[in-house]
GROMACS .gro file of N, CA and C in nm:
model
  381
    1GLN      N    1   0.080  -0.119  -0.023
    1GLN     CA    2  -0.006   0.018   0.005
    1GLN      C    3   0.100   0.131  -0.007
    2VAL      N    4   0.072   0.208  -0.095
    2VAL     CA    5   0.139   0.315  -0.092
    2VAL      C    6   0.100   0.453  -0.016
    3GLN      N    7   0.167   0.503   0.057
    3GLN     CA    8   0.142   0.595   0.161
    3GLN      C    9   0.211   0.700   0.142
    4LEU      N   10   0.177   0.871   0.148
    4LEU     CA   11   0.259   0.979   0.105
    4LEU      C   12   0.203   1.071   0.193
    5VAL      N   13   0.314   1.143   0.269
    5VAL     CA   14   0.265   1.253   0.393
    5VAL      C   15   0.379   1.346   0.376
    6GLU      N   16   0.282   1.463   0.313
    6GLU     CA   17   0.384   1.597   0.313
    6GLU      C   18   0.423   1.688   0.437
    7SER      N   19   0.500   1.744   0.438
    7SER     CA   20   0.531   1.831   0.558
    7SER      C   21   0.627   1.944   0.534
    8GLY      N   22   0.643   2.054   0.577
    8GLY     CA   23   0.750   2.141   0.545
    8GLY      C   24   0.673   2.274   0.506
    9GLY      N   25   0.540   2.269   0.496
    9GLY     CA   26   0.483   2.399   0.423
    9GLY      C   27   0.483   2.516   0.501
   10GLY      N   28   0.426   2.643   0.476
   10GLY     CA   29   0.437   2.755   0.577
   10GLY      C   30   0.459   2.883   0.495
   11SER      N   31   0.451   3.028   0.562
   11SER     CA   32   0.476   3.129   0.501
   11SER      C   33   0.585   3.199   0.494
   12VAL      N   34   0.607   3.244   0.417
   12VAL     CA   35   0.777   3.313   0.406
   12VAL      C   36   0.755   3.448   0.310
   13GLN      N   37   0.873   3.499   0.292
   13GLN     CA   38   0.849   3.634   0.227
   13GLN      C   39   0.929   3.607   0.107
   14ALA      N   40   0.905   3.692  -0.005
   14ALA     CA   41   0.948   3.663  -0.134
   14ALA      C   42   1.106   3.674  -0.128
   15GLY      N   43   1.161   3.593  -0.176
   15GLY     CA   44   1.303   3.563  -0.175
   15GLY      C   45   1.376   3.441  -0.074
   16GLY      N   46   1.266   3.431   0.025
   16GLY     CA   47   1.303   3.330   0.122
   16GLY      C   48   1.293   3.194   0.085
   17SER      N   49   1.325   3.087   0.161
   17SER     CA   50   1.334   2.924   0.100
   17SER      C   51   1.230   2.861   0.211
   18LEU      N   52   1.228   2.753   0.166
   18LEU     CA   53   1.139   2.656   0.233
   18LEU      C   54   1.194   2.514   0.190
   19ARG      N   55   1.201   2.407   0.249
   19ARG     CA   56   1.193   2.264   0.225
   19ARG      C   57   1.057   2.194   0.275
   20LEU      N   58   1.004   2.148   0.163
   20LEU     CA   59   0.913   2.031   0.169
   20LEU      C   60   0.988   1.905   0.187
   21SER      N   61   0.876   1.813   0.265
   21SER     CA   62   0.928   1.689   0.264
   21SER      C   63   0.829   1.581   0.244
   22CYS      N   64   0.845   1.465   0.212
   22CYS     CA   65   0.728   1.383   0.165
   22CYS      C   66   0.779   1.237   0.226
   23ALA      N   67   0.724   1.190   0.321
   23ALA     CA   68   0.728   1.068   0.385
   23ALA      C   69   0.661   0.957   0.304
   24THR      N   70   0.745   0.860   0.227
   24THR     CA   71   0.709   0.735   0.140
   24THR      C   72   0.679   0.601   0.224
   25SER      N   73   0.623   0.541   0.174
   25SER     CA   74   0.577   0.379   0.178
   25SER      C   75   0.518   0.313   0.053
   26GLY      N   76   0.590   0.224   0.058
   26GLY     CA   77   0.519   0.099  -0.057
   26GLY      C   78   0.549   0.171  -0.232
   27VAL      N   79   0.643   0.252  -0.225
   27VAL     CA   80   0.675   0.299  -0.362
   27VAL      C   81   0.746   0.238  -0.421
   28ARG      N   82   0.836   0.171  -0.354
   28ARG     CA   83   0.992   0.143  -0.452
   28ARG      C   84   0.965  -0.007  -0.502
   29TYR      N   85   0.914  -0.012  -0.620
   29TYR     CA   86   0.919  -0.124  -0.649
   29TYR      C   87   0.877  -0.101  -0.816
   30GLY      N   88   0.964  -0.191  -0.924
   30GLY     CA   89   0.942  -0.152  -1.065
   30GLY      C   90   1.032  -0.024  -1.078
   31TYR      N   91   0.966   0.034  -1.214
   31TYR     CA   92   1.008   0.154  -1.228
   31TYR      C   93   0.939   0.250  -1.188
   32TYR      N   94   0.962   0.321  -1.081
   32TYR     CA   95   0.884   0.424  -1.023
   32TYR      C   96   0.942   0.595  -1.004
   33TYR      N   97   0.868   0.659  -1.007
   33TYR     CA   98   0.894   0.831  -1.014
   33TYR      C   99   0.792   0.880  -0.912
   34MET      N  100   0.892   0.965  -0.883
   34MET     CA  101   0.788   1.063  -0.773
   34MET      C  102   0.804   1.198  -0.825
   35GLY      N  103   0.692   1.277  -0.789
   35GLY     CA  104   0.705   1.429  -0.821
   35GLY      C  105   0.629   1.518  -0.724
   36TRP      N  106   0.650   1.636  -0.733
   36TRP     CA  107   0.579   1.753  -0.671
   36TRP      C  108   0.481   1.850  -0.762
   37PHE      N  109   0.377   1.854  -0.727
   37PHE     CA  110   0.293   1.916  -0.789
   37PHE      C  111   0.239   2.057  -0.687
   38ARG      N  112   0.168   2.130  -0.789
   38ARG     CA  113   0.087   2.250  -0.680
   38ARG      C  114   0.012   2.289  -0.752
   39GLN      N  115  -0.112   2.344  -0.628
   39GLN     CA  116  -0.247   2.415  -0.745
   39GLN      C  117  -0.270   2.534  -0.617
   40ALA      N  118  -0.283   2.631  -0.717
   40ALA     CA  119  -0.321   2.759  -0.669
   40ALA      C  120  -0.463   2.767  -0.687
   41PRO      N  121  -0.560   2.869  -0.594
   41PRO     CA  122  -0.662   2.861  -0.612
   41PRO      C  123  -0.698   2.907  -0.774
   42GLY      N  124  -0.815   2.851  -0.806
   42GLY     CA  125  -0.862   2.854  -0.931
   42GLY      C  126  -0.801   2.823  -1.032
   43LYS      N  127  -0.680   2.735  -1.019
   43LYS     CA  128  -0.616   2.719  -1.126
   43LYS      C  129  -0.581   2.533  -1.105
   44GLU      N  130  -0.530   2.501  -1.238
   44GLU     CA  131  -0.510   2.368  -1.262
   44GLU      C  132  -0.387   2.295  -1.160
   45ARG      N  133  -0.394   2.195  -1.115
   45ARG     CA  134  -0.248   2.125  -1.062
   45ARG      C  135  -0.174   2.120  -1.174
   46GLU      N  136  -0.044   2.160  -1.158
   46GLU     CA  137   0.041   2.135  -1.236
   46GLU      C  138   0.190   2.080  -1.179
   47GLY      N  139   0.266   2.010  -1.255
   47GLY     CA  140   0.384   1.951  -1.214
   47GLY      C  141   0.472   2.056  -1.203
   48VAL      N  142   0.578   2.029  -1.097
   48VAL     CA  143   0.675   2.107  -1.069
   48VAL      C  144   0.839   2.049  -1.083
   49ALA      N  145   0.847   1.934  -1.021
   49ALA     CA  146   0.973   1.845  -1.041
   49ALA      C  147   0.950   1.691  -1.008
   50SER      N  148   0.994   1.633  -1.076
   50SER     CA  149   1.008   1.492  -1.056
   50SER      C  150   1.139   1.445  -1.058
   51ILE      N  151   1.133   1.296  -0.976
   51ILE     CA  152   1.265   1.211  -0.972
   51ILE      C  153   1.250   1.092  -0.988
   52ASP      N  154   1.336   1.017  -1.057
   52ASP     CA  155   1.290   0.866  -1.080
   52ASP      C  156   1.360   0.757  -1.006
   53LYS      N  157   1.385   0.623  -1.015
   53LYS     CA  158   1.441   0.590  -0.912
   53LYS      C  159   1.569   0.565  -0.946
   54PHE      N  160   1.631   0.617  -1.063
   54PHE     CA  161   1.769   0.638  -1.086
   54PHE      C  162   1.817   0.777  -1.066
   55GLY      N  163   1.747   0.843  -1.000
   55GLY     CA  164   1.785   0.985  -0.986
   55GLY      C  165   1.787   1.093  -1.091
   56VAL      N  166   1.723   1.076  -1.185
   56VAL     CA  167   1.690   1.132  -1.315
   56VAL      C  168   1.576   1.239  -1.263
   57THR      N  169   1.610   1.354  -1.296
   57THR     CA  170   1.524   1.482  -1.249
   57THR      C  171   1.460   1.545  -1.365
   58SER      N  172   1.339   1.618  -1.336
   58SER     CA  173   1.285   1.690  -1.461
   58SER      C  174   1.233   1.820  -1.369
   59TYR      N  175   1.229   1.937  -1.415
   59TYR     CA  176   1.172   2.056  -1.377
   59TYR      C  177   1.086   2.138  -1.464
   60VAL      N  178   0.994   2.189  -1.424
   60VAL     CA  179   0.914   2.280  -1.514
   60VAL      C  180   1.004   2.414  -1.543
   61ASP      N  181   0.995   2.474  -1.655
   61ASP     CA  182   1.095   2.581  -1.648
   61ASP      C  183   1.078   2.721  -1.556
   62SER      N  184   0.930   2.747  -1.481
   62SER     CA  185   0.899   2.853  -1.390
   62SER      C  186   1.005   2.841  -1.243
   63VAL      N  187   1.031   2.694  -1.249
   63VAL     CA  188   1.115   2.668  -1.116
   63VAL      C  189   1.260   2.621  -1.142
   64LYS      N  190   1.306   2.596  -1.252
   64LYS     CA  191   1.452   2.578  -1.296
   64LYS      C  192   1.536   2.658  -1.223
   65GLY      N  193   1.638   2.623  -1.154
   65GLY     CA  194   1.764   2.710  -1.098
   65GLY      C  195   1.722   2.732  -0.945
   66ARG      N  196   1.575   2.725  -0.912
   66ARG     CA  197   1.509   2.789  -0.795
   66ARG      C  198   1.494   2.664  -0.674
   67PHE      N  199   1.422   2.539  -0.773
   67PHE     CA  200   1.403   2.472  -0.671
   67PHE      C  201   1.467   2.318  -0.726
   68THR      N  202   1.490   2.216  -0.620
   68THR     CA  203   1.575   2.111  -0.614
   68THR      C  204   1.519   2.011  -0.562
   69ILE      N  205   1.470   1.903  -0.639
   69ILE     CA  206   1.389   1.779  -0.570
   69ILE      C  207   1.496   1.689  -0.547
   70SER      N  208   1.481   1.596  -0.421
   70SER     CA  209   1.596   1.489  -0.428
   70SER      C  210   1.519   1.398  -0.318
   71ASN      N  211   1.590   1.272  -0.287
   71ASN     CA  212   1.556   1.191  -0.206
   71ASN      C  213   1.661   1.172  -0.095
   72ASP      N  214   1.638   1.116   0.019
   72ASP     CA  215   1.728   1.063   0.126
   72ASP      C  216   1.814   0.939   0.097
   73ASN      N  217   1.926   0.899   0.142
   73ASN     CA  218   1.984   0.801   0.124
   73ASN      C  219   1.896   0.677   0.094
   74ASP      N  220   1.807   0.668   0.158
   74ASP     CA  221   1.755   0.535   0.173
   74ASP      C  222   1.631   0.529   0.101
   75GLY      N  223   1.609   0.675   0.055
   75GLY     CA  224   1.463   0.670  -0.057
   75GLY      C  225   1.351   0.674   0.013
   76ASN      N  226   1.318   0.668   0.153
   76ASN     CA  227   1.199   0.723   0.182
   76ASN      C  228   1.145   0.816   0.218
   77THR      N  229   1.226   0.892   0.191
   77THR     CA  230   1.188   1.070   0.180
   77THR      C  231   1.199   1.125   0.091
   78LEU      N  232   1.110   1.199   0.004
   78LEU     CA  233   1.146   1.310  -0.097
   78LEU      C  234   1.146   1.429  -0.030
   79PHE      N  235   1.229   1.536  -0.094
   79PHE     CA  236   1.238   1.672  -0.049
   79PHE      C  237   1.221   1.759  -0.194
   80LEU      N  238   1.178   1.863  -0.152
   80LEU     CA  239   1.173   2.015  -0.236
   80LEU      C  240   1.241   2.111  -0.200
   81GLN      N  241   1.351   2.153  -0.228
   81GLN     CA  242   1.423   2.240  -0.174
   81GLN      C  243   1.372   2.377  -0.272
   82MET      N  244   1.332   2.475  -0.214
   82MET     CA  245   1.261   2.586  -0.265
   82MET      C  246   1.359   2.697  -0.219
   83ASN      N  247   1.397   2.769  -0.334
   83ASN     CA  248   1.473   2.882  -0.282
   83ASN      C  249   1.440   3.024  -0.365
   84SER      N  250   1.470   3.128  -0.345
   84SER     CA  251   1.428   3.263  -0.423
   84SER      C  252   1.294   3.233  -0.448
   85LEU      N  253   1.215   3.213  -0.326
   85LEU     CA  254   1.067   3.187  -0.362
   85LEU      C  255   1.018   3.331  -0.407
   86LYS      N  256   0.893   3.312  -0.488
   86LYS     CA  257   0.776   3.428  -0.558
   86LYS      C  258   0.681   3.417  -0.505
   87PRO      N  259   0.612   3.534  -0.494
   87PRO     CA  260   0.453   3.535  -0.445
   87PRO      C  261   0.376   3.417  -0.572
   88GLU      N  262   0.428   3.408  -0.668
   88GLU     CA  263   0.343   3.317  -0.777
   88GLU      C  264   0.392   3.176  -0.734
   89ASP      N  265   0.437   3.162  -0.663
   89ASP     CA  266   0.491   2.990  -0.595
   89ASP      C  267   0.370   2.959  -0.475
   90THR      N  268   0.302   3.057  -0.453
   90THR     CA  269   0.217   3.048  -0.353
   90THR      C  270   0.100   2.936  -0.387
   91ALA      N  271   0.074   2.813  -0.341
   91ALA     CA  272  -0.013   2.714  -0.358
   91ALA      C  273  -0.014   2.595  -0.276
   92MET      N  274  -0.103   2.504  -0.287
   92MET     CA  275  -0.096   2.373  -0.197
   92MET      C  276   0.000   2.302  -0.291
   93TYR      N  277   0.092   2.228  -0.231
   93TYR     CA  278   0.197   2.158  -0.281
   93TYR      C  279   0.175   1.992  -0.249
   94TYR      N  280   0.173   1.926  -0.356
   94TYR     CA  281   0.147   1.778  -0.330
   94TYR      C  282   0.262   1.684  -0.399
   95CYS      N  283   0.281   1.596  -0.310
   95CYS     CA  284   0.338   1.488  -0.336
   95CYS      C  285   0.279   1.375  -0.384
   96ALA      N  286   0.356   1.334  -0.517
   96ALA     CA  287   0.298   1.193  -0.611
   96ALA      C  288   0.361   1.121  -0.647
   97ALA      N  289   0.326   0.999  -0.686
   97ALA     CA  290   0.408   0.890  -0.700
   97ALA      C  291   0.343   0.789  -0.813
   98GLY      N  292   0.415   0.762  -0.911
   98GLY     CA  293   0.343   0.664  -0.984
   98GLY      C  294   0.460   0.527  -1.050
   99ILE      N  295   0.423   0.420  -1.039
   99ILE     CA  296   0.491   0.311  -1.095
   99ILE      C  297   0.433   0.225  -1.210
  100THR      N  298   0.574   0.201  -1.304
  100THR     CA  299   0.514   0.118  -1.427
  100THR      C  300   0.652  -0.013  -1.434
  101ASN      N  301   0.605  -0.042  -1.536
  101ASN     CA  302   0.726  -0.153  -1.590
  101ASN      C  303   0.812  -0.104  -1.665
  102VAL      N  304   0.790   0.014  -1.743
  102VAL     CA  305   0.866   0.046  -1.823
  102VAL      C  306   0.953   0.188  -1.807
  103ARG      N  307   1.088   0.181  -1.812
  103ARG     CA  308   1.178   0.308  -1.776
  103ARG      C  309   1.120   0.381  -1.875
  104ARG      N  310   1.126   0.513  -1.817
  104ARG     CA  311   1.123   0.640  -1.925
  104ARG      C  312   1.245   0.735  -1.925
  105PRO      N  313   1.262   0.777  -2.024
  105PRO     CA  314   1.363   0.842  -2.050
  105PRO      C  315   1.412   0.943  -1.925
  106ARG      N  316   1.303   1.014  -1.925
  106ARG     CA  317   1.261   1.122  -1.801
  106ARG      C  318   1.168   1.093  -1.725
  107PRO      N  319   1.136   1.151  -1.564
  107PRO     CA  320   1.054   1.114  -1.506
  107PRO      C  321   0.937   1.244  -1.566
  108PRO      N  322   0.818   1.186  -1.546
  108PRO     CA  323   0.699   1.292  -1.599
  108PRO      C  324   0.677   1.400  -1.507
  109THR      N  325   0.608   1.503  -1.535
  109THR     CA  326   0.588   1.613  -1.479
  109THR      C  327   0.376   1.635  -1.496
  110SER      N  328   0.345   1.537  -1.549
  110SER     CA  329   0.223   1.553  -1.625
  110SER      C  330   0.139   1.480  -1.494
  111ARG      N  331   0.020   1.529  -1.449
  111ARG     CA  332  -0.040   1.468  -1.349
  111ARG      C  333  -0.119   1.338  -1.359
  112ILE      N  334  -0.150   1.333  -1.510
  112ILE     CA  335  -0.206   1.200  -1.544
  112ILE      C  336  -0.124   1.087  -1.522
  113GLU      N  337   0.019   1.094  -1.523
  113GLU     CA  338   0.104   0.972  -1.500
  113GLU      C  339   0.113   0.929  -1.356
  114TYR      N  340   0.060   1.008  -1.288
  114TYR     CA  341   0.059   0.942  -1.112
  114TYR      C  342  -0.044   0.910  -1.061
  115SER      N  343  -0.034   0.779  -0.991
  115SER     CA  344  -0.150   0.739  -0.948
  115SER      C  345  -0.170   0.756  -0.784
  116TYR      N  346  -0.074   0.751  -0.715
  116TYR     CA  347  -0.087   0.809  -0.575
  116TYR      C  348  -0.041   0.937  -0.552
  117TRP      N  349  -0.136   0.996  -0.425
  117TRP     CA  350  -0.112   1.150  -0.411
  117TRP      C  351  -0.129   1.159  -0.232
  118GLY      N  352  -0.041   1.251  -0.194
  118GLY     CA  353  -0.042   1.279  -0.062
  118GLY      C  354  -0.133   1.385  -0.045
  119GLN      N  355  -0.156   1.447   0.061
  119GLN     CA  356  -0.294   1.518   0.118
  119GLN      C  357  -0.247   1.701   0.094
  120GLY      N  358  -0.125   1.706   0.090
  120GLY     CA  359  -0.070   1.827   0.032
  120GLY      C  360  -0.037   1.922   0.162
  121THR      N  361   0.035   2.023   0.134
  121THR     CA  362   0.099   2.129   0.232
  121THR      C  363   0.083   2.254   0.173
  122GLN      N  364   0.034   2.348   0.232
  122GLN     CA  365   0.036   2.492   0.188
  122GLN      C  366   0.149   2.573   0.219
  123VAL      N  367   0.200   2.636   0.078
  123VAL     CA  368   0.293   2.739   0.074
  123VAL      C  369   0.236   2.856   0.055
  124THR      N  370   0.294   2.978   0.111
  124THR     CA  371   0.246   3.113   0.088
  124THR      C  372   0.357   3.211   0.087
  125VAL      N  373   0.376   3.251  -0.032
  125VAL     CA  374   0.490   3.373  -0.023
  125VAL      C  375   0.407   3.484  -0.068
  126SER      N  376   0.458   3.596   0.039
  126SER     CA  377   0.417   3.712   0.049
  126SER      C  378   0.526   3.821   0.004
  127SER      N  379   0.479   3.909  -0.066
  127SER     CA  380   0.551   4.001  -0.150
  127SER      C  381   0.614   4.143  -0.035
   0.00000   0.00000   0.00000
């Protein structure tokens, strides 16, 4: 059974940093990948960053150079380090996981590719 539990959200001023964590269980079999998504009020949920079991990463253009996705050494915790935060980064952030039998060249950032979701953690960036 896959379980994902996010933590680390909060309020910060523009230019500040936050690190999100996602405690995971039941994910690591087959070809698996994990990602961070965000959803602002009135907007679609969008992919932010993803990482696969081999450590390959993908980022959306709006966060490249500012956000870093990573795992801890045993792979049980997923992180999203967010630096140089902007007000437009304000959203509910979700951890997600996908599992297949076929390796991808890069882990996906499309929500349709993910079957498992956490409950979300709020990030608010003030100007």
